Amino acid sequence: MSASEPLIQVNNMTHGYKMAGESMTVLKDLSFTIDFGEFVAIIGPSGSGKSTLMNMLGCLDISDEGSYLLDGQEVRKLSDNKLAAIRNEKIGFIFQSFNLLPKLSAAENVELPLIYRGLSHRERKQLAHEALVKVGLEDRMHHRPSELSGGQQQRVAIARAMAGSPPILLADEPTGALDTRTGHEVMQMIQELNKQGHTIILITHDLEIANQAKRIIRIQDGNLVEDRRNAR
Amino acid sequence: MKLYQSMRMALKSISSSKVRAFLTMLGIIIGVSSVIILVSVGQGTTSQITEQLNGLGTNQLTVNITGRGATTSLTYKEALALGDIEGVENVAPVITGNVTAKHDTDNVSVSVEGITPSYEDVKDFHVQAGRFLLDIDTEYRQKVALIGSGTAEDLFGTDSPVGQKMQLNGISYKIVGLLETKGSSLGGSNDDKILIPISTAERQLQSKGVRSITVATTTADTVTTVKDKLERLLNVKFNNADNAFTVFDSQEMLETVNSTTDTLSMALAGIAGISLFVGGIGIMNIMIVSVNERTREIGIRKAIGAKKFDILAQFMIESIVLSGLGGFIGVGIGVGGSWLLGKYSPLTVSIAWNMVVISFIFSLLIGVIFGMMPANKAARLRPIHALRNE
Ligand SMILES: Nc1ncnc2c1ncn2[C@@H]1O[C@H](COP(=O)(O)OP(=O)(O)O)[C@@H](O)[C@H]1O
Ligand SMILES: [Mg+2]
């Protein structure tokens, strides 16, 4: 992790899908870099390719063309297992629909990535506890997702994303399923995490949300049409 | 560490749908328990038959005479002459028939055997009171009798029969001995019969000859050679008539029983294999359903860092726990059922512990084999496809 090198380096990334024999290009020749500690919002209308881009940045998928260096490492050449390890150690995901496992308690959900990292029982318990305290849910540790409100579920998801202290947090429409007030709480939490040094990539179609970031990348029909620092 | 976690997750997912898990395991449960019960009953019956056959003596042959052609019978003197064959230790010819035995007003229909004194040693059948028959009884056609304990009770109740008189078809006999109680064997009850001298029986039963001869050889090893000699001699005597006699050899019978049992065991193993196979298909079916239902869960797990092996292990363990638990319950029902059958039914049951171990291991294997395909399917799911599945 040399300080001079950017955390994320995307060069000429192109990706398409084939649907019913028809192929369409969703990401068109994207190039940008993101440094450590940045708070970037990726904004664009629905269907513009934001989630597809997030899948690429989150190492959930590999683009058809171009290169993607994460922490100086070319992701496109890595095996599935190596990609899984990168997701586990370097990336925390926050999804619009929370994506918690319904049969596990809040604490068990938060522990899950730590299990796959191979941490001991004690370390896991401690990290999960700390993370849940940070999101203000220590009194809901043993509740299942179905026993929590939407805002609380998203806070559990945030705790899960950050429990293992990954450098990058990827949030795809994290407030999309929440009302304005809880959405605001969640955004504050994300701001706080950025202040603590996490690199945040926030995907949204909502300009008001995007304006809380320090930098905004706008995409439209798969093209990068704007990349600006936020005055704030 | 991770395996322990996977185990916990598997148990959690199984216990969250108990009815479904139970129905899935049912095939294995029925397979394992029925194998154990069937084999236990089979083993018990075999060992009982073996014991009875061994009880007949390993150095004995039984000649049964049906009589065909010109010569239809053997006199008891001719039968006794078989004792001169080399390797024969003793012969006990028997004439059999049925009579009505009467004492005072008590009547009972009972089988009568005309015997020689050698019967005592050859059949290992002794008196508990009085004396056995003697050579002199045979020689002088004495009207003396030994009485079985069952018949004695019918005719005399609790009184001692020794020294008392009874009528066999109206002819008066003196009871000189009460036979010991032997219970039943392959030939039926040993206690409901009357033994009289063979010479007396020839007249009493108006029988032309000996029906059966028990031949004791000097050692168990000479049984086959003696059998050959006996057959040759009797063939000459009966002019090679078909089916004039049979020579029964308990060793040979034992081999027949054993080979029958082996065939039966093979058939049982086949049935067991099929039912476990069917159980395995049930498990595979439910695992495929489970993988499909949990596509999203798999996607989430993969997104946060689960490797292929982690997912594979999770589903494999789930399938093995399902089949293993089914096997375990099956073993419980099988052993319990066998025990109950042994205790409360007339069947002889010997619990087949080897089958318990084999069928349990087999059920675990079923989980491995039939879990492989669904688990592999889960492990290969691509995370974005799994996550898009809403
Ligand atoms: N797995 C896929 N297969 C086929 N088409 C897809 C797939 N994922 C996304 N798309 C299509 O790509 C376009 C961009 O989708 P997405 O990246 O989800 O946009 P956004 O998140 O900005 O709404 C949409 O038209 C969508 O239908
Ligand atoms: Mg989207």
XYZ file of C-alpha atoms and ligand atoms in Angstrom:
650
model
C 0.000 0.000 0.000
C 2.302 2.726 -1.156
C 0.839 6.174 -0.542
C 1.687 7.426 -4.002
C -0.373 4.787 -5.774
C -4.152 5.206 -5.963
C -6.347 2.645 -4.208
C -8.505 2.104 -7.269
C -7.395 2.524 -10.844
C -9.917 1.864 -13.606
C -8.707 2.072 -17.194
C -10.931 1.786 -20.261
C -13.406 -0.476 -18.522
C -16.067 -1.795 -20.903
C -18.762 -4.283 -20.094
C -21.917 -5.559 -21.761
C -24.692 -8.064 -21.306
C -26.292 -10.406 -23.781
C -30.018 -10.624 -23.370
C -32.239 -12.617 -25.715
C -29.520 -12.700 -28.338
C -29.147 -8.930 -28.263
C -25.983 -7.549 -26.742
C -25.876 -4.143 -25.087
C -22.940 -2.265 -23.694
C -23.616 -1.060 -20.157
C -20.184 0.352 -19.249
C -18.408 2.236 -21.988
C -14.682 2.818 -21.772
C -14.641 4.136 -18.197
C -11.390 5.437 -16.704
C -10.907 6.997 -13.266
C -8.888 6.616 -10.080
C -9.869 6.770 -6.440
C -7.382 7.423 -3.638
C -7.275 6.205 -0.068
C -9.700 7.996 2.213
C -11.888 9.445 -0.517
C -15.663 9.683 -0.293
C -16.977 9.291 -3.833
C -20.584 9.284 -4.942
C -21.395 7.616 -8.250
C -24.591 9.148 -9.512
C -26.761 8.510 -12.521
C -30.320 7.703 -13.496
C -31.764 4.255 -13.073
C -30.398 1.801 -15.620
C -27.296 3.881 -16.336
C -24.949 1.096 -15.218
C -24.162 2.122 -11.627
C -24.759 -1.305 -10.099
C -22.817 -2.969 -12.868
C -19.910 -0.668 -12.083
C -20.213 -1.454 -8.409
C -20.060 -5.201 -9.162
C -16.792 -4.553 -10.993
C -15.321 -2.366 -8.267
C -16.465 -4.914 -5.652
C -14.800 -7.788 -7.493
C -18.133 -9.544 -7.833
C -17.757 -9.620 -11.596
C -15.003 -9.157 -14.159
C -15.361 -6.616 -16.935
C -15.203 -7.660 -20.572
C -12.379 -5.275 -21.348
C -10.053 -2.747 -19.748
C -8.088 -3.047 -16.560
C -8.918 -2.680 -12.895
C -6.083 -2.291 -10.424
C -7.137 -2.590 -6.816
C -4.366 -1.619 -4.424
C -1.940 -2.060 -7.313
C -3.168 -5.562 -8.160
C -4.775 -6.442 -11.510
C -8.112 -7.971 -10.542
C -8.958 -9.423 -13.936
C -6.230 -12.037 -13.661
C -7.258 -13.404 -10.287
C -8.952 -16.727 -9.564
C -12.403 -16.939 -8.005
C -10.934 -17.871 -4.655
C -8.487 -14.981 -4.720
C -11.340 -12.623 -5.590
C -13.313 -13.989 -2.655
C -10.357 -13.285 -0.381
C -10.111 -9.703 -1.701
C -13.808 -9.108 -1.149
C -13.437 -10.476 2.329
C -10.424 -8.414 3.346
C -10.605 -5.202 1.347
C -14.248 -4.500 0.663
C -17.308 -3.998 2.814
C -20.641 -4.137 0.991
C -23.744 -2.189 1.947
C -26.738 -3.067 -0.233
C -30.020 -1.311 -0.831
C -31.938 -4.366 0.372
C -29.587 -4.949 3.333
C -28.921 -8.573 2.329
C -28.759 -9.933 5.851
C -29.231 -13.662 6.406
C -32.685 -13.993 7.953
C -31.918 -17.035 10.101
C -28.911 -15.495 11.814
C -28.958 -12.962 14.640
C -27.523 -9.477 14.158
C -24.279 -10.513 15.839
C -24.016 -13.692 13.766
C -24.575 -11.701 10.571
C -21.785 -9.327 11.525
C -19.499 -12.248 12.361
C -20.031 -13.957 9.002
C -17.229 -12.251 6.999
C -14.915 -12.774 9.963
C -15.676 -16.503 9.908
C -14.681 -16.645 6.252
C -11.539 -14.743 7.132
C -10.698 -17.543 9.548
C -10.615 -15.502 12.751
C -10.899 -17.211 16.096
C -14.156 -17.344 17.964
C -12.971 -14.763 20.495
C -11.685 -12.272 17.937
C -14.905 -12.544 15.982
C -17.108 -11.995 18.973
C -15.098 -8.984 19.993
C -14.957 -7.333 16.553
C -18.660 -7.963 15.945
C -19.506 -6.516 19.316
C -17.399 -3.409 18.690
C -18.979 -2.885 15.281
C -22.502 -3.216 16.641
C -21.686 -0.775 19.448
C -20.475 1.717 16.830
C -23.769 1.563 14.946
C -25.664 1.809 18.238
C -27.210 -1.649 18.235
C -25.534 -3.335 21.193
C -28.930 -3.955 22.760
C -30.176 -5.673 19.566
C -27.261 -8.070 19.117
C -29.310 -11.232 19.408
C -32.301 -10.111 17.395
C -32.956 -11.555 14.001
C -33.331 -9.197 11.019
C -37.097 -9.773 10.991
C -37.236 -8.343 14.512
C -35.487 -5.127 13.456
C -36.695 -2.029 11.606
C -35.343 -1.200 8.155
C -32.966 1.412 9.554
C -31.715 -0.994 12.186
C -31.200 -3.708 9.566
C -29.133 -1.334 7.452
C -27.074 -0.464 10.526
C -26.427 -4.183 11.068
C -25.341 -4.365 7.417
C -23.000 -1.406 7.980
C -21.594 -3.118 11.060
C -21.031 -6.261 8.983
C -19.313 -4.253 6.240
C -16.895 -2.532 8.605
C -16.333 -5.153 11.310
C -13.232 -6.482 9.588
C -11.954 -2.930 8.899
C -11.721 -3.221 5.101
C -10.195 -0.156 3.419
C -13.136 0.225 1.020
C -16.835 0.488 1.756
C -19.096 0.016 -1.264
C -22.655 1.194 -0.738
C -25.271 0.670 -3.465
C -28.292 2.911 -2.782
C -27.936 2.349 0.982
C -30.838 4.663 1.768
C -33.028 3.535 -1.109
C -35.257 1.372 1.056
C -35.380 3.739 4.025
C -37.511 6.731 4.950
C -35.910 10.181 4.962
C -35.121 10.289 8.669
C -33.490 6.854 8.969
C -31.824 7.462 5.613
C -30.282 10.538 7.114
C -29.015 8.566 10.123
C -27.422 5.992 7.855
C -25.724 8.742 5.814
C -24.335 10.263 8.992
C -22.908 6.911 9.939
C -21.258 6.609 6.535
C -19.814 10.106 6.890
C -18.430 9.105 10.258
C -16.787 6.013 8.778
C -15.140 8.188 6.119
C -13.783 10.457 8.854
C -12.288 7.357 10.486
C -10.347 6.719 7.281
C -12.488 4.272 5.300
C -12.635 4.918 1.567
C -16.297 5.211 0.641
C -17.881 4.601 -2.731
C -21.546 5.472 -2.601
C -23.894 4.692 -5.431
C -27.096 6.679 -5.711
C -29.516 8.268 -8.135
C -30.333 10.972 -5.563
C -28.365 14.225 -5.925
C -29.117 15.285 -2.370
C -27.453 12.134 -1.065
C -24.608 12.458 -3.553
C -23.922 15.980 -2.371
C -22.854 14.636 0.995
C -19.811 13.067 -0.675
C -16.547 14.879 -1.322
C -16.461 13.913 -4.963
C -19.151 13.077 -7.501
C -18.777 10.860 -10.546
C -21.759 11.046 -12.843
C -22.486 8.315 -15.387
C -25.102 8.291 -18.077
C -25.795 5.414 -20.467
C -22.560 3.846 -19.348
C -20.432 6.913 -20.064
C -18.580 8.941 -17.461
C -20.019 12.401 -18.061
C -18.844 14.317 -14.985
C -16.186 13.957 -12.297
C -16.013 16.850 -9.828
C -14.922 17.680 -6.317
C -17.792 18.727 -4.140
C -17.487 22.270 -2.813
C -19.743 21.726 0.232
C -12.778 -24.173 13.240
C -14.514 -23.319 10.002
C -15.882 -26.844 9.820
C -17.353 -26.464 13.255
C -19.051 -23.272 12.059
C -20.344 -25.009 8.944
C -21.682 -27.803 11.138
C -23.541 -25.296 13.301
C -24.978 -23.564 10.247
C -26.094 -26.905 8.824
C -27.800 -27.881 12.066
C -29.431 -24.490 12.228
C -30.797 -24.737 8.740
C -32.036 -28.296 9.351
C -33.689 -27.425 12.632
C -35.427 -24.442 11.072
C -37.576 -26.797 8.998
C -37.919 -29.890 11.130
C -40.850 -31.498 9.352
C -39.147 -31.207 6.013
C -35.901 -32.560 7.434
C -37.757 -35.491 8.981
C -39.581 -36.338 5.758
C -36.290 -36.139 3.902
C -34.636 -38.487 6.355
C -37.564 -40.917 6.311
C -36.178 -42.937 3.408
C -32.874 -43.440 5.216
C -34.628 -44.097 8.526
C -36.825 -46.800 7.008
C -33.919 -48.288 5.053
C -31.542 -48.499 7.993
C -34.077 -49.666 10.565
C -35.576 -52.348 8.331
C -32.162 -53.711 7.429
C -31.185 -53.973 11.071
C -34.445 -55.633 12.086
C -34.497 -58.065 9.149
C -30.891 -59.096 9.583
C -31.283 -59.384 13.356
C -34.289 -61.676 12.965
C -32.480 -63.627 10.230
C -29.382 -64.041 12.367
C -31.404 -65.053 15.392
C -33.345 -67.664 13.448
C -30.199 -69.030 11.844
C -28.376 -69.335 15.126
C -31.401 -71.063 16.616
C -31.545 -73.583 13.776
C -27.791 -74.088 13.941
C -28.004 -74.720 17.649
C -30.768 -77.275 17.174
C -28.873 -79.014 14.413
C -25.768 -79.119 16.552
C -27.959 -80.461 19.327
C -28.712 -83.435 17.086
C -25.054 -84.259 17.329
C -22.299 -83.557 14.889
C -21.388 -87.241 14.641
C -24.844 -88.523 13.806
C -26.721 -89.734 10.772
C -30.414 -90.421 10.613
C -31.675 -93.047 8.179
C -35.355 -92.767 7.305
C -36.891 -95.768 5.605
C -39.886 -95.330 3.374
C -39.606 -98.684 1.621
C -40.146 -99.232 -2.092
C -40.066 -102.187 -4.487
C -39.903 -105.825 -3.442
C -38.184 -105.190 -0.179
C -40.066 -102.573 1.738
C -38.648 -102.719 5.186
C -35.791 -103.486 7.474
C -36.188 -105.571 10.605
C -34.717 -104.198 13.760
C -32.173 -107.007 13.791
C -31.010 -105.983 10.311
C -30.881 -102.423 11.536
C -28.776 -103.382 14.536
C -26.406 -105.160 12.157
C -25.540 -101.754 10.668
C -23.575 -101.251 13.868
C -20.924 -103.564 12.447
C -19.988 -101.029 9.751
C -16.521 -99.673 10.317
C -16.628 -96.250 11.965
C -20.061 -96.761 13.496
C -20.155 -96.519 17.242
C -23.770 -97.239 17.934
C -27.141 -97.568 16.215
C -30.590 -96.777 17.543
C -33.383 -98.156 15.353
C -36.843 -96.803 16.005
C -40.314 -98.019 15.107
C -42.944 -95.337 15.366
C -46.707 -95.284 15.635
C -49.629 -93.801 17.466
C -51.725 -95.311 20.241
C -54.349 -94.291 22.694
C -52.906 -94.426 26.179
C -55.333 -94.913 29.059
C -55.068 -94.777 32.801
C -58.214 -94.983 34.889
C -60.500 -92.616 33.042
C -57.788 -90.484 31.444
C -57.327 -90.992 27.710
C -54.608 -89.497 25.557
C -53.543 -90.058 21.976
C -49.796 -90.221 21.926
C -46.918 -91.289 19.703
C -45.082 -94.453 20.594
C -41.514 -95.306 19.717
C -40.189 -98.822 19.816
C -36.533 -98.572 20.808
C -33.465 -100.501 21.880
C -31.385 -99.628 24.983
C -28.819 -97.905 22.714
C -31.377 -95.094 22.277
C -30.346 -93.668 25.654
C -26.757 -92.941 24.602
C -27.345 -92.133 20.946
C -30.161 -89.664 21.609
C -28.730 -88.565 24.925
C -32.149 -89.013 26.471
C -32.282 -90.287 30.050
C -34.808 -91.106 32.755
C -35.344 -88.823 35.711
C -36.980 -91.577 37.766
C -37.064 -95.386 37.534
C -34.874 -97.143 34.996
C -34.237 -97.113 31.226
C -35.173 -100.110 29.025
C -32.770 -103.035 29.139
C -31.642 -105.641 26.587
C -33.643 -108.186 28.446
C -36.845 -106.187 27.849
C -36.236 -106.339 24.118
C -35.277 -109.977 24.170
C -38.418 -111.117 26.008
C -40.819 -108.592 24.490
C -41.623 -107.225 27.916
C -44.670 -104.974 28.194
C -42.774 -102.218 29.921
C -42.684 -98.536 28.978
C -40.915 -95.237 29.565
C -43.191 -92.242 29.693
C -42.484 -88.663 28.592
C -42.980 -85.974 31.206
C -45.800 -84.326 29.252
C -47.762 -87.525 28.740
C -47.130 -88.492 32.383
C -48.750 -85.272 33.491
C -51.728 -85.899 31.200
C -52.306 -89.368 32.577
C -51.114 -89.186 36.154
C -51.207 -85.505 37.048
C -48.738 -84.878 39.803
C -48.550 -88.535 40.904
C -45.384 -90.469 40.154
C -46.050 -92.699 37.110
C -43.150 -95.078 37.844
C -44.469 -98.540 38.809
C -47.983 -97.711 37.622
C -49.891 -99.467 34.856
C -51.481 -98.032 31.712
C -53.199 -99.427 28.631
C -51.884 -98.818 25.130
C -54.733 -99.611 22.742
C -56.118 -101.839 25.503
C -52.908 -103.741 26.240
C -51.531 -103.285 29.706
C -47.993 -101.938 30.175
C -45.952 -101.324 33.289
C -44.213 -97.971 33.459
C -40.599 -98.477 34.548
C -39.212 -95.017 34.000
C -40.108 -91.360 33.671
C -38.129 -89.534 30.970
C -36.417 -86.236 31.651
C -38.025 -83.085 30.288
C -36.396 -82.015 27.015
C -38.726 -79.492 25.436
C -39.260 -79.285 21.700
C -36.749 -79.762 18.925
C -36.914 -79.904 15.141
C -38.845 -83.179 15.309
C -41.552 -81.777 17.585
C -42.197 -82.303 21.286
C -39.849 -84.717 23.060
C -42.008 -84.889 26.139
C -45.291 -86.149 24.711
C -44.383 -89.714 23.880
C -44.046 -93.232 25.166
C -41.038 -95.505 24.596
C -41.395 -99.308 24.608
C -39.019 -102.146 23.614
C -38.660 -102.397 19.831
C -39.631 -106.078 19.800
C -42.787 -105.328 21.754
C -43.531 -102.424 19.393
C -43.390 -104.684 16.319
C -46.389 -106.541 17.687
C -48.134 -103.625 19.336
C -47.980 -101.452 16.210
C -48.210 -104.380 13.798
C -45.330 -102.736 12.056
C -43.324 -104.572 9.439
C -40.063 -102.828 10.192
C -37.903 -100.014 11.341
C -38.839 -96.528 10.274
C -35.792 -94.638 11.354
C -32.317 -95.449 12.552
C -30.042 -93.002 14.264
C -26.430 -93.912 13.642
C -23.678 -92.486 15.840
C -20.208 -92.528 14.320
C -17.027 -92.755 16.328
C -15.970 -89.211 15.382
C -17.481 -86.281 13.497
C -14.866 -86.746 10.750
C -16.070 -90.213 9.779
C -19.654 -89.047 9.171
C -19.207 -88.763 5.394
C -17.451 -92.114 4.889
C -19.981 -93.881 7.089
C -22.755 -92.219 5.156
C -21.318 -93.558 1.876
C -21.022 -97.076 3.250
C -24.531 -96.940 4.669
C -26.009 -95.795 1.403
C -24.192 -98.500 -0.555
C -25.363 -101.207 1.823
C -28.965 -100.006 1.869
C -29.032 -99.675 -1.904
C -28.104 -103.334 -2.159
C -30.750 -104.198 0.380
C -33.470 -102.211 -1.423
C -32.324 -103.260 -4.917
C -31.506 -99.673 -5.825
C -35.173 -98.659 -5.626
C -35.643 -94.917 -5.827
C -36.571 -93.093 -2.656
C -36.526 -96.225 -0.545
C -34.592 -94.424 2.148
C -32.922 -91.147 2.961
C -29.828 -90.566 5.016
C -29.936 -87.310 6.868
C -26.697 -85.738 7.967
C -26.924 -82.776 10.354
C -23.631 -81.337 9.030
C -24.989 -81.352 5.519
C -28.211 -79.791 6.743
C -26.195 -77.119 8.497
C -24.426 -76.315 5.248
C -27.757 -76.082 3.449
C -29.104 -73.759 6.126
C -25.973 -71.636 5.970
C -26.063 -71.311 2.204
C -29.761 -70.446 2.358
C -28.999 -67.832 4.962
C -26.203 -66.427 2.830
C -28.562 -66.097 -0.125
C -31.112 -64.463 2.144
C -28.495 -62.055 3.475
C -27.556 -61.085 -0.059
C -31.193 -60.430 -0.870
C -31.558 -58.362 2.295
C -28.445 -56.385 1.465
C -29.939 -55.759 -1.963
C -33.215 -54.497 -0.528
C -31.298 -52.392 1.946
C -29.158 -50.967 -0.797
C -32.201 -50.067 -2.859
C -34.064 -48.420 0.005
C -30.984 -46.453 1.018
C -30.493 -45.443 -2.593
C -34.077 -44.202 -2.707
C -33.428 -42.364 0.560
C -30.366 -40.823 -1.038
C -32.404 -39.581 -3.969
C -34.781 -37.976 -1.460
C -31.855 -36.189 0.111
C -30.501 -35.061 -3.229
C -33.951 -33.779 -4.139
C -34.299 -31.717 -1.001
C -30.744 -30.416 -1.291
C -31.416 -29.205 -4.826
C -34.546 -27.455 -3.583
C -32.564 -26.006 -0.719
C -29.839 -24.680 -3.019
C -32.430 -23.061 -5.272
C -34.254 -21.487 -2.354
C -31.059 -20.151 -0.923
C -29.504 -18.750 -4.078
C -29.611 -15.311 -2.539
C -28.031 -16.497 0.695
C -25.261 -18.102 -1.325
C -24.765 -14.829 -3.202
C -24.507 -12.874 0.034
C -22.050 -15.343 1.528
C -19.911 -15.230 -1.591
C -20.015 -11.428 -1.736
C -18.660 -11.143 1.786
C -15.871 -13.599 1.143
C -17.027 -17.227 1.138
C -14.813 -19.325 -1.125
C -16.095 -22.173 -3.291
C -14.969 -24.668 -0.711
C -16.816 -22.872 2.091
C -20.123 -23.125 0.229
C -19.404 -26.685 -0.875
C -18.602 -27.676 2.696
C -21.717 -25.990 4.035
C -24.061 -27.898 1.755
C -22.126 -31.157 1.962
C -22.227 -31.017 5.727
C -25.922 -30.281 5.609
C -26.527 -33.307 3.417
C -24.266 -35.548 5.514
C -25.890 -34.349 8.736
C -29.316 -35.087 7.221
C -28.379 -38.588 6.121
C -26.289 -39.265 9.223
C -29.094 -38.139 11.494
C -31.476 -40.322 9.478
C -29.054 -43.214 9.883
C -28.773 -42.548 13.600
C -32.540 -42.505 14.082
C -32.776 -45.601 11.862
C -30.223 -47.381 14.063
C -32.234 -46.417 17.150
C -35.476 -47.733 15.677
C -33.753 -50.812 14.250
C -32.047 -51.809 17.494
C -35.092 -50.904 19.591
C -37.435 -52.734 17.223
C -35.218 -55.836 17.168
C -35.062 -55.836 20.928
C -38.835 -55.524 21.241
C -39.369 -58.319 18.705
C -36.971 -60.564 20.594
C -38.731 -59.841 23.847
C -42.389 -59.830 22.859
C -42.646 -62.087 19.803
C -41.874 -65.800 19.399
C -39.030 -64.924 17.010
C -35.465 -65.455 18.091
C -33.573 -62.221 17.486
C -29.870 -61.609 17.703
C -29.112 -57.916 17.157
C -26.840 -57.547 14.150
C -24.273 -55.071 15.455
C -22.162 -55.403 12.337
C -25.214 -54.292 10.316
C -25.709 -51.378 12.705
C -22.196 -50.140 11.968
C -22.352 -50.892 8.244
C -25.732 -49.281 7.656
C -24.766 -46.173 9.626
C -21.564 -45.744 7.633
C -23.550 -46.430 4.484
C -26.045 -43.696 5.324
C -23.194 -41.221 5.841
C -21.812 -42.236 2.455
C -25.243 -41.661 0.915
C -25.084 -38.096 2.242
C -21.662 -37.607 0.673
C -22.603 -39.094 -2.692
C -26.012 -37.523 -3.097
C -25.016 -34.200 -1.559
C -22.129 -33.775 -3.978
C -24.148 -32.651 -6.972
C -26.313 -30.005 -5.236
C -23.395 -28.729 -3.133
C -21.243 -28.406 -6.206
C -24.025 -26.527 -7.933
C -24.178 -24.112 -5.001
C -20.419 -23.669 -4.880
C -20.272 -22.754 -8.561
C -22.983 -20.107 -8.454
C -21.598 -16.754 -9.539
C -22.106 -14.107 -6.876
C -23.766 -11.507 -9.129
C -26.292 -14.009 -10.444
C -27.018 -15.170 -6.945
C -27.418 -11.597 -5.679
C -29.747 -10.537 -8.487
C -32.088 -13.386 -7.579
C -34.815 -11.570 -5.659
N -26.922 -9.551 -15.195
C -27.491 -8.799 -16.128
N -27.922 -9.360 -17.269
C -28.485 -8.620 -18.243
N -28.665 -7.299 -18.153
C -28.263 -6.668 -17.035
C -27.657 -7.382 -15.978
N -27.356 -6.497 -14.987
C -27.752 -5.289 -15.443
N -28.293 -5.393 -16.653
C -28.797 -4.292 -17.474
O -27.786 -3.315 -17.553
C -28.320 -2.021 -17.446
C -27.672 -1.328 -16.253
O -28.104 -1.907 -15.058
P -27.575 -1.463 -13.630
O -26.117 -1.529 -13.655
O -28.285 -2.279 -12.616
O -28.056 0.037 -13.588
P -28.359 0.978 -12.328
O -27.837 0.318 -11.124
O -27.686 2.236 -12.683
O -29.845 1.138 -12.303
C -29.811 -2.193 -17.262
O -30.410 -1.986 -18.503
C -29.971 -3.603 -16.827
O -31.188 -4.142 -17.289
Mg -28.745 -0.204 -9.287
